[in-house]
Coordinates of C-alpha atoms in Angstrom, one line a residue:
M1 CA -1.2 67.4 58.4
S2 CA -4.8 66.6 59.6
Q3 CA -7.6 66.2 57.1
S4 CA -9.2 69.4 58.3
D5 CA -6.1 71.3 57.2
D6 CA -6.3 70.0 53.6
I7 CA -6.7 72.5 50.8
L8 CA -9.8 71.5 48.8
I9 CA -9.7 72.6 45.1
Y10 CA -12.7 72.3 42.7
A11 CA -12.5 73.1 39.0
E12 CA -15.4 73.3 36.6
L13 CA -15.1 73.7 32.8
L14 CA -17.6 76.1 31.4
S15 CA -17.4 75.2 27.7
N16 CA -19.9 77.9 26.7
V17 CA -17.5 80.7 27.7
K18 CA -14.3 78.7 27.3
R19 CA -13.1 79.1 30.8
V20 CA -12.2 76.9 33.8
S21 CA -13.8 78.2 37.0
V22 CA -11.7 77.3 40.2
A23 CA -12.7 77.5 43.8
C24 CA -10.3 76.8 46.6
D25 CA -11.1 76.3 50.3
G26 CA -8.5 75.7 53.0
P27 CA -6.0 77.3 55.5
L28 CA -5.0 80.2 53.3
Y29 CA -6.4 83.1 55.2
G30 CA -4.1 85.5 57.1
A31 CA -1.1 84.2 55.3
N32 CA 1.1 86.4 53.0
T33 CA 2.7 83.2 51.6
A34 CA -0.6 81.8 50.0
S35 CA -0.2 81.3 46.3
A36 CA -1.5 79.4 43.3
S37 CA 0.2 78.4 40.1
V38 CA -0.4 76.4 36.9
S39 CA 1.9 73.5 35.9
P40 CA 4.2 73.8 32.9
D41 CA 1.8 71.6 30.8
S42 CA -1.2 73.8 31.8
L43 CA -3.2 70.8 33.0
S44 CA -2.7 71.1 36.8
L45 CA -3.2 73.7 39.4
T46 CA -1.2 73.8 42.7
V47 CA -2.3 75.9 45.7
R48 CA 0.2 76.2 48.6
N49 CA 0.6 78.0 51.9
H50 CA 3.9 77.3 53.7
E51 CA 4.2 73.5 54.1
I52 CA 0.6 72.9 53.1
E53 CA -0.2 72.4 49.4
N54 CA -2.5 70.4 47.1
T55 CA -2.6 69.8 43.4
L56 CA -5.6 69.4 41.2
K57 CA -5.8 68.0 37.6
L58 CA -7.8 70.5 35.6
P59 CA -10.7 69.4 33.4
D60 CA -9.0 71.0 30.3
R61 CA -5.8 72.7 29.3
V62 CA -5.7 76.4 30.3
V63 CA -3.4 79.2 29.3
A64 CA 0.4 78.9 29.9
A65 CA 1.7 79.3 33.5
E66 CA 3.1 82.8 32.9
D67 CA -0.2 84.0 31.5
A68 CA -2.2 82.3 34.2
A69 CA -0.3 84.1 36.9
Q70 CA -2.3 87.3 36.4
F71 CA -5.6 85.4 37.0
L72 CA -4.4 83.5 40.1
R73 CA -3.6 86.5 42.4
V74 CA -4.8 86.0 46.0
Q75 CA -6.4 89.5 46.3
N76 CA -7.8 89.2 49.9
K77 CA -5.8 86.8 52.1
S78 CA -8.1 87.2 55.0
L79 CA -10.7 85.0 53.2
R80 CA -10.7 81.2 53.5
C81 CA -12.3 80.6 50.0
H82 CA -10.8 81.9 46.8
E83 CA -12.2 81.8 43.3
W84 CA -10.5 82.2 40.0
S85 CA -11.5 82.0 36.3
L86 CA -8.8 80.7 33.9
P87 CA -9.2 81.1 30.1
L88 CA -8.7 77.9 28.1
A89 CA -5.6 77.6 26.0
S90 CA -6.2 78.8 22.4
P91 CA -4.5 77.2 19.4
S92 CA -2.3 80.2 19.0
G93 CA -1.4 80.2 22.7
H94 CA -2.7 83.8 23.3
V95 CA -5.1 84.8 26.1
T96 CA -8.6 85.6 25.0
R97 CA -10.3 87.8 27.6
D98 CA -13.8 87.7 26.1
P99 CA -14.2 84.5 24.1
P100 CA -17.2 84.2 21.8
R101 CA -20.2 82.3 23.1
R102 CA -21.5 79.2 21.4
A103 CA -24.7 77.2 21.4
V104 CA -25.3 74.4 23.9
P105 CA -24.3 71.1 22.3
E106 CA -27.8 69.5 22.1
A107 CA -26.5 66.2 20.6
Q108 CA -24.2 65.8 23.6
A109 CA -26.9 66.6 26.1
A110 CA -29.3 64.2 24.5
A111 CA -27.1 61.1 24.7
T112 CA -29.1 58.1 25.9
P113 CA -27.5 55.2 27.9
W114 CA -27.7 52.0 25.9
S115 CA -29.9 52.9 22.9
A116 CA -31.1 50.1 20.7
R117 CA -28.3 50.8 18.1
D118 CA -25.7 50.2 20.8
L119 CA -27.0 46.7 21.7
I120 CA -26.1 43.5 19.9
P121 CA -28.9 40.9 19.0
R122 CA -28.8 37.7 21.0
S123 CA -26.9 39.3 23.9
S124 CA -27.6 38.0 27.4
I125 CA -28.7 40.1 30.4
Y126 CA -27.2 39.6 33.9
C127 CA -27.9 41.0 37.4
R128 CA -25.1 43.5 38.0
G129 CA -25.0 42.6 41.7
C130 CA -24.5 38.9 41.5
Q131 CA -24.2 38.1 37.8
A132 CA -27.2 35.8 37.8
T133 CA -28.6 35.3 34.3
L134 CA -31.9 37.3 33.8
V135 CA -32.3 36.9 30.0
P136 CA -30.4 34.0 28.5
E137 CA -28.2 34.4 25.4
G138 CA -30.1 34.1 22.1
K139 CA -33.5 35.1 23.5
V140 CA -33.5 38.7 22.2
E141 CA -33.2 38.6 18.4
T142 CA -34.0 42.4 17.9
W143 CA -33.6 45.6 19.9
K144 CA -36.0 48.4 19.3
D145 CA -36.1 51.9 20.7
L146 CA -39.4 52.9 22.3
P147 CA -41.1 56.1 21.0
S148 CA -40.2 59.4 22.6
E149 CA -42.0 60.3 25.8
N150 CA -44.7 62.5 24.4
W151 CA -45.4 60.3 21.3
A152 CA -48.7 58.9 22.6
E153 CA -50.1 62.2 23.6
M154 CA -49.1 63.9 20.4
M155 CA -50.7 61.1 18.3
E156 CA -53.9 61.2 20.4
F157 CA -54.1 65.0 20.0
W158 CA -53.6 64.7 16.3
H159 CA -56.2 62.0 15.9
C160 CA -58.8 64.0 17.9
H161 CA -58.1 67.3 16.2
K162 CA -57.4 66.5 12.6
P163 CA -58.3 69.5 10.4
H164 CA -60.5 67.5 8.0
D165 CA -62.3 65.5 10.7
H166 CA -64.0 67.1 13.7
G167 CA -66.1 64.1 14.7
H168 CA -66.1 62.6 18.2
H169 CA -63.5 59.8 18.9
D170 CA -63.8 57.6 22.0
D171 CA -60.9 56.0 23.9
Q172 CA -61.8 52.6 22.6
A173 CA -61.2 53.7 19.0
L174 CA -57.9 55.3 20.0
A175 CA -56.8 52.2 21.9
S176 CA -57.3 50.1 18.7
R177 CA -54.7 52.3 17.1
G178 CA -52.2 51.7 20.0
Y179 CA -52.0 55.2 21.4
G180 CA -55.2 55.7 23.4
A181 CA -55.4 56.5 27.0
N182 CA -56.2 52.9 27.9
S183 CA -53.5 51.3 25.7
R184 CA -50.3 49.9 27.2
L185 CA -47.0 48.7 26.0
S186 CA -46.4 44.9 26.2
G187 CA -43.3 42.9 25.7
Q188 CA -42.8 40.7 22.6
E189 CA -41.0 37.4 22.6
G190 CA -37.6 37.8 21.0
V191 CA -37.7 41.6 21.1
G192 CA -36.0 43.9 23.6
L193 CA -37.7 47.3 23.8
V194 CA -35.3 50.1 24.9
D195 CA -36.6 53.0 27.0
L196 CA -34.6 55.9 28.3
T197 CA -33.6 54.2 31.5
S198 CA -35.0 50.7 31.2
L199 CA -35.4 47.6 29.0
L200 CA -38.8 45.9 28.4
F201 CA -39.0 42.1 27.7
S202 CA -41.6 39.4 27.4
Q203 CA -42.0 37.5 30.6
S204 CA -41.3 34.2 28.7
D205 CA -37.8 35.5 27.8
C206 CA -36.7 36.1 31.4
S207 CA -35.5 33.8 34.2
N208 CA -34.3 34.1 37.8
V209 CA -36.7 37.0 38.5
T210 CA -39.5 37.0 41.1
P211 CA -42.1 39.6 42.1
S212 CA -41.1 41.1 45.5
T213 CA -44.6 40.7 47.0
I214 CA -48.1 39.8 46.0
P215 CA -50.2 43.0 45.8
T216 CA -53.4 43.2 47.9
S217 CA -56.7 43.6 46.2
S218 CA -56.7 47.4 46.8
D219 CA -53.1 47.5 45.4
S220 CA -54.2 45.7 42.3
L221 CA -57.0 48.2 41.7
E222 CA -54.5 51.0 42.0
L223 CA -52.1 49.3 39.6
E224 CA -54.8 48.6 37.1
K225 CA -55.8 52.3 37.3
A226 CA -52.2 53.4 36.9
E227 CA -51.8 51.2 33.8
S228 CA -55.0 52.6 32.2
E229 CA -53.7 56.1 32.5
P230 CA -51.2 57.7 30.0
T231 CA -47.7 57.8 31.2
N232 CA -44.5 59.6 30.2
G233 CA -41.0 58.2 29.7
S234 CA -39.9 59.4 33.1
T235 CA -42.4 57.5 35.1
R236 CA -43.1 54.6 32.7
L237 CA -40.3 52.5 34.2
A238 CA -41.4 52.4 37.8
N239 CA -45.1 53.2 38.4
Q240 CA -46.7 50.2 36.7
G241 CA -46.6 46.7 38.2
T242 CA -45.0 44.9 41.1
P243 CA -41.4 45.3 42.1
L244 CA -39.2 42.6 40.7
S245 CA -36.2 41.0 42.5
C246 CA -33.3 38.8 41.5
N247 CA -33.8 35.2 42.7
N248 CA -30.1 35.0 43.7
C249 CA -29.3 38.3 45.5
H250 CA -32.9 39.5 46.1
C251 CA -32.0 43.1 45.0
E252 CA -34.7 45.1 43.2
I253 CA -33.9 45.1 39.5
G254 CA -37.2 46.1 37.8
V255 CA -41.0 45.7 37.7
S256 CA -43.3 42.9 36.6
H257 CA -46.3 44.4 34.8
Q258 CA -49.9 43.8 35.8
D259 CA -50.7 41.9 32.6
Q260 CA -48.2 39.2 33.8
T261 CA -46.6 39.1 30.3
S262 CA -44.0 41.9 30.4
V263 CA -41.0 42.6 32.5
T264 CA -39.1 45.9 32.8
L265 CA -35.4 45.9 34.0
F266 CA -33.7 49.0 35.1
K267 CA -30.5 49.8 33.2
W268 CA -28.5 50.7 36.4
T269 CA -29.1 47.2 37.9
I270 CA -28.1 45.0 35.0
S271 CA -25.1 44.0 32.8
I272 CA -25.2 43.1 29.1
R273 CA -22.8 40.6 27.5
S274 CA -22.4 40.1 23.8
P275 CA -23.1 36.6 22.4
A276 CA -20.2 34.1 22.1
S277 CA -20.7 34.0 18.4
S278 CA -19.9 37.7 18.1
S279 CA -16.1 37.7 17.5
N280 CA -15.7 41.5 16.9
S281 CA -17.2 42.5 20.3
P282 CA -15.8 42.7 23.8
T283 CA -16.7 40.1 26.5
T284 CA -19.0 42.7 28.1
Y285 CA -20.9 44.9 25.8
P286 CA -21.4 47.8 25.8
A287 CA -18.9 49.2 28.3
P288 CA -19.0 51.0 30.6
E289 CA -22.4 50.2 32.2
P290 CA -24.7 53.2 32.9
S291 CA -24.8 54.2 36.6
L292 CA -27.9 55.5 38.4
S293 CA -26.5 59.0 38.2
Q294 CA -26.2 58.7 34.4
C295 CA -29.7 57.4 34.1
V296 CA -31.2 60.1 36.4
S297 CA -29.3 62.9 34.5
A298 CA -30.7 61.5 31.2
M299 CA -34.3 61.6 32.7
L300 CA -33.8 65.2 34.0
M301 CA -32.5 66.4 30.6
A302 CA -35.3 64.6 28.8
T303 CA -37.9 66.2 31.1
L304 CA -36.4 69.6 30.4
S305 CA -36.5 68.9 26.6
R306 CA -40.0 67.5 26.6
S307 CA -41.8 69.9 28.9
A308 CA -39.4 72.8 29.4
C309 CA -39.5 72.0 33.2
S310 CA -36.1 72.2 34.9
K311 CA -37.5 71.4 38.4
T312 CA -38.4 67.8 39.4
I313 CA -39.8 66.0 42.4
I314 CA -38.4 62.5 42.9
I315 CA -41.2 60.1 44.0
P316 CA -39.9 56.9 45.6
T317 CA -42.0 53.8 45.1
T318 CA -42.5 51.2 47.9
T319 CA -43.2 47.5 47.8
S320 CA -46.8 46.7 47.3
G321 CA -48.7 45.0 50.0
T322 CA -46.3 45.8 52.8
P323 CA -48.4 46.3 56.0
P324 CA -47.7 49.3 58.2
Q325 CA -45.4 48.7 61.1
Q326 CA -45.5 50.0 64.7
T327 CA -42.6 52.3 65.4
T328 CA -41.0 53.9 68.4
A329 CA -40.7 57.7 68.7
G330 CA -37.1 57.5 67.6
E331 CA -37.9 55.3 64.6
G332 CA -40.9 57.5 63.7
Q333 CA -38.6 60.5 63.6
E334 CA -36.1 58.7 61.4
Q335 CA -38.9 57.5 59.0
Q336 CA -40.2 61.1 58.9
Q337 CA -36.8 62.3 57.8
Q338 CA -36.6 59.5 55.2
Q339 CA -40.0 60.5 53.8
Q340 CA -38.7 63.9 52.8
L341 CA -38.8 64.0 49.0
L342 CA -36.0 65.2 46.8
H343 CA -36.7 68.4 44.9
I344 CA -34.2 68.9 42.0
W345 CA -33.6 72.0 39.9
L346 CA -31.5 71.3 36.8
F347 CA -29.2 74.3 36.5
N348 CA -26.6 73.5 34.0
Q349 CA -26.6 70.4 31.7
D350 CA -23.1 70.7 30.2
I351 CA -20.2 70.9 32.6
T352 CA -17.0 69.0 33.2
F353 CA -15.5 69.0 36.7
T354 CA -12.6 67.8 38.8
S355 CA -12.1 67.9 42.6
T356 CA -9.4 67.0 45.0
K357 CA -12.1 65.1 47.0
Q358 CA -12.7 62.7 44.1
Q359 CA -11.8 59.1 44.9
P360 CA -9.9 57.0 44.0
E361 CA -8.4 59.4 41.4
Q362 CA -9.0 62.7 39.9
R363 CA -10.5 62.5 36.4
P364 CA -12.6 65.0 34.4
V365 CA -16.2 64.0 34.7
S366 CA -18.9 65.2 32.3
A367 CA -21.9 66.1 34.4
I368 CA -25.0 68.2 35.0
K369 CA -25.1 70.7 37.9
V370 CA -28.2 70.6 39.9
F371 CA -29.7 72.5 42.9
Y372 CA -31.5 70.2 45.4
R373 CA -33.4 70.4 48.6
F374 CA -35.9 68.2 50.6
V375 CA -39.6 68.9 50.8
N376 CA -42.5 67.0 52.6
Q377 CA -45.3 65.3 50.8
A378 CA -47.7 68.2 51.2
E379 CA -45.3 70.7 49.7
A380 CA -44.5 68.3 46.9
D381 CA -48.1 67.8 46.0
K382 CA -48.6 71.5 46.0
L383 CA -45.7 72.1 43.7
V384 CA -46.7 69.4 41.2
E385 CA -50.5 70.0 41.1
S386 CA -50.4 73.8 41.0
M387 CA -52.1 75.2 37.8
T388 CA -49.0 77.4 37.3
S389 CA -46.6 74.6 38.2
D390 CA -43.2 74.4 36.6
V391 CA -42.4 71.1 38.4
Q392 CA -42.6 67.6 37.0
D393 CA -42.5 64.3 39.0
I394 CA -40.2 61.4 38.3
T395 CA -40.8 58.0 40.0
L396 CA -37.8 55.9 41.2
P397 CA -37.7 52.7 43.3
A398 CA -37.2 53.6 47.0
A399 CA -33.7 52.1 47.1
A400 CA -32.7 54.1 44.0
A401 CA -34.1 57.3 45.4
T402 CA -32.1 56.7 48.6
Q403 CA -28.9 56.0 46.6
L404 CA -29.5 59.2 44.5
R405 CA -29.7 61.2 47.7
E406 CA -26.4 59.8 48.9
E407 CA -24.7 60.5 45.6
L408 CA -25.9 64.1 45.6
E409 CA -24.7 64.5 49.2
R410 CA -21.3 63.0 48.2
S411 CA -20.9 65.3 45.2
N412 CA -21.8 68.3 47.3
G413 CA -18.7 67.5 49.3
Y414 CA -16.6 67.9 46.2
L415 CA -17.1 71.7 46.4
P416 CA -15.6 74.1 48.9
K417 CA -17.9 74.7 51.9
P418 CA -18.6 78.4 51.1
V419 CA -20.0 77.5 47.6
R420 CA -21.9 74.4 48.4
N421 CA -25.2 76.2 48.9
F422 CA -27.4 78.6 46.8
G423 CA -29.9 80.1 49.1
Q424 CA -32.1 77.3 50.4
W425 CA -30.7 74.9 47.8
R426 CA -27.7 72.7 48.0
I427 CA -25.5 72.2 44.9
G428 CA -25.0 68.7 43.5
L429 CA -23.3 67.0 40.5
L430 CA -24.7 64.1 38.6
E431 CA -22.5 62.3 36.0
K432 CA -24.1 62.1 32.6
W433 CA -23.8 59.5 29.9
K434 CA -21.5 60.3 27.0
G435 CA -22.3 59.0 23.6
D436 CA -18.7 58.1 22.8
Q437 CA -18.1 56.2 26.1
R438 CA -17.7 52.8 24.6

């Protein structure tokens, strides 16, 4: 059987309505023998047509096989794609056609990869790619969570608009309190500051890290301007300072801040190991390590929670000081395609899915469902800067933005072809961090 003849099955747990939605794509059309059935343990679904069949592990237990049969009828066998909705198994074993709705689990949606309470003091930080030591064991005595993304703006607003004091307050006065427009976060020796998707350290606590390039004078002015402007948690990690590389494998792992005293490391590029003196901890802590998808999904959910914006433009950063290069017509066309920016629309932040296209094995994955498309710079600027804009921007390193695009394209292939698009948008899946993963 060729790969093109495979039956692709995708299942999605919709916990709000207590059902598993299934879509199937394959050589089923025009065949009276096409059928689907649930396994005796109600955890798997098999679709078959003559000698061709495929089995998918469902994301949750559904109703018993005899009850599921009424929901799995192939009504129109001239269609290539079939969709079914299977109720979840109830404790009593009965089918509930109209299950009650429940509120979206906010605590689950707000899970943060590697919060300060998850990290052990004196732990060491390693490059995930080559295991080179970035922060030696014992350097970090304390882990602290950074304030929420809109903390500085809220404090500045409160200070300027206190009910009992309507006097004028300049930026210098606000800066002396630590939350003015021209104030900035700095690393402290012995302290690891934990952001949503990054860790902030003092430069003196780090080793084996090197700025990727030396910024030009014009770049330096831009960086100083960027650091003097208020930032949010989404862009704080990547729009301030010079790209930072691992001395051993030369991969980009973070940024070196303009003040030359602070270093930010991205969570998806590092590993953390507990100190040897900690006998009640695993060798690598915490486990598993957050992936880029999990970090980006956390950023998208935080942006939605903070600003009620479900649409985002991903802005890739480039290495400072890199001179423009002459390109041929073919290379210029390829670069133009690469300059297309990723426009993401967060559609559902609480799903669990499985697909027969998952490798190496099928497993239920907790994820967010997004719609995505590609826009040019002019359209992106118009979307973000519009007075009625419902779009935020998130900055990522260029390599991470490229990897994110690849992961979205791969997840799009998990779905049957007829349901991979929604109008001009493509559908993608991004795994999210679960608070109970370790």
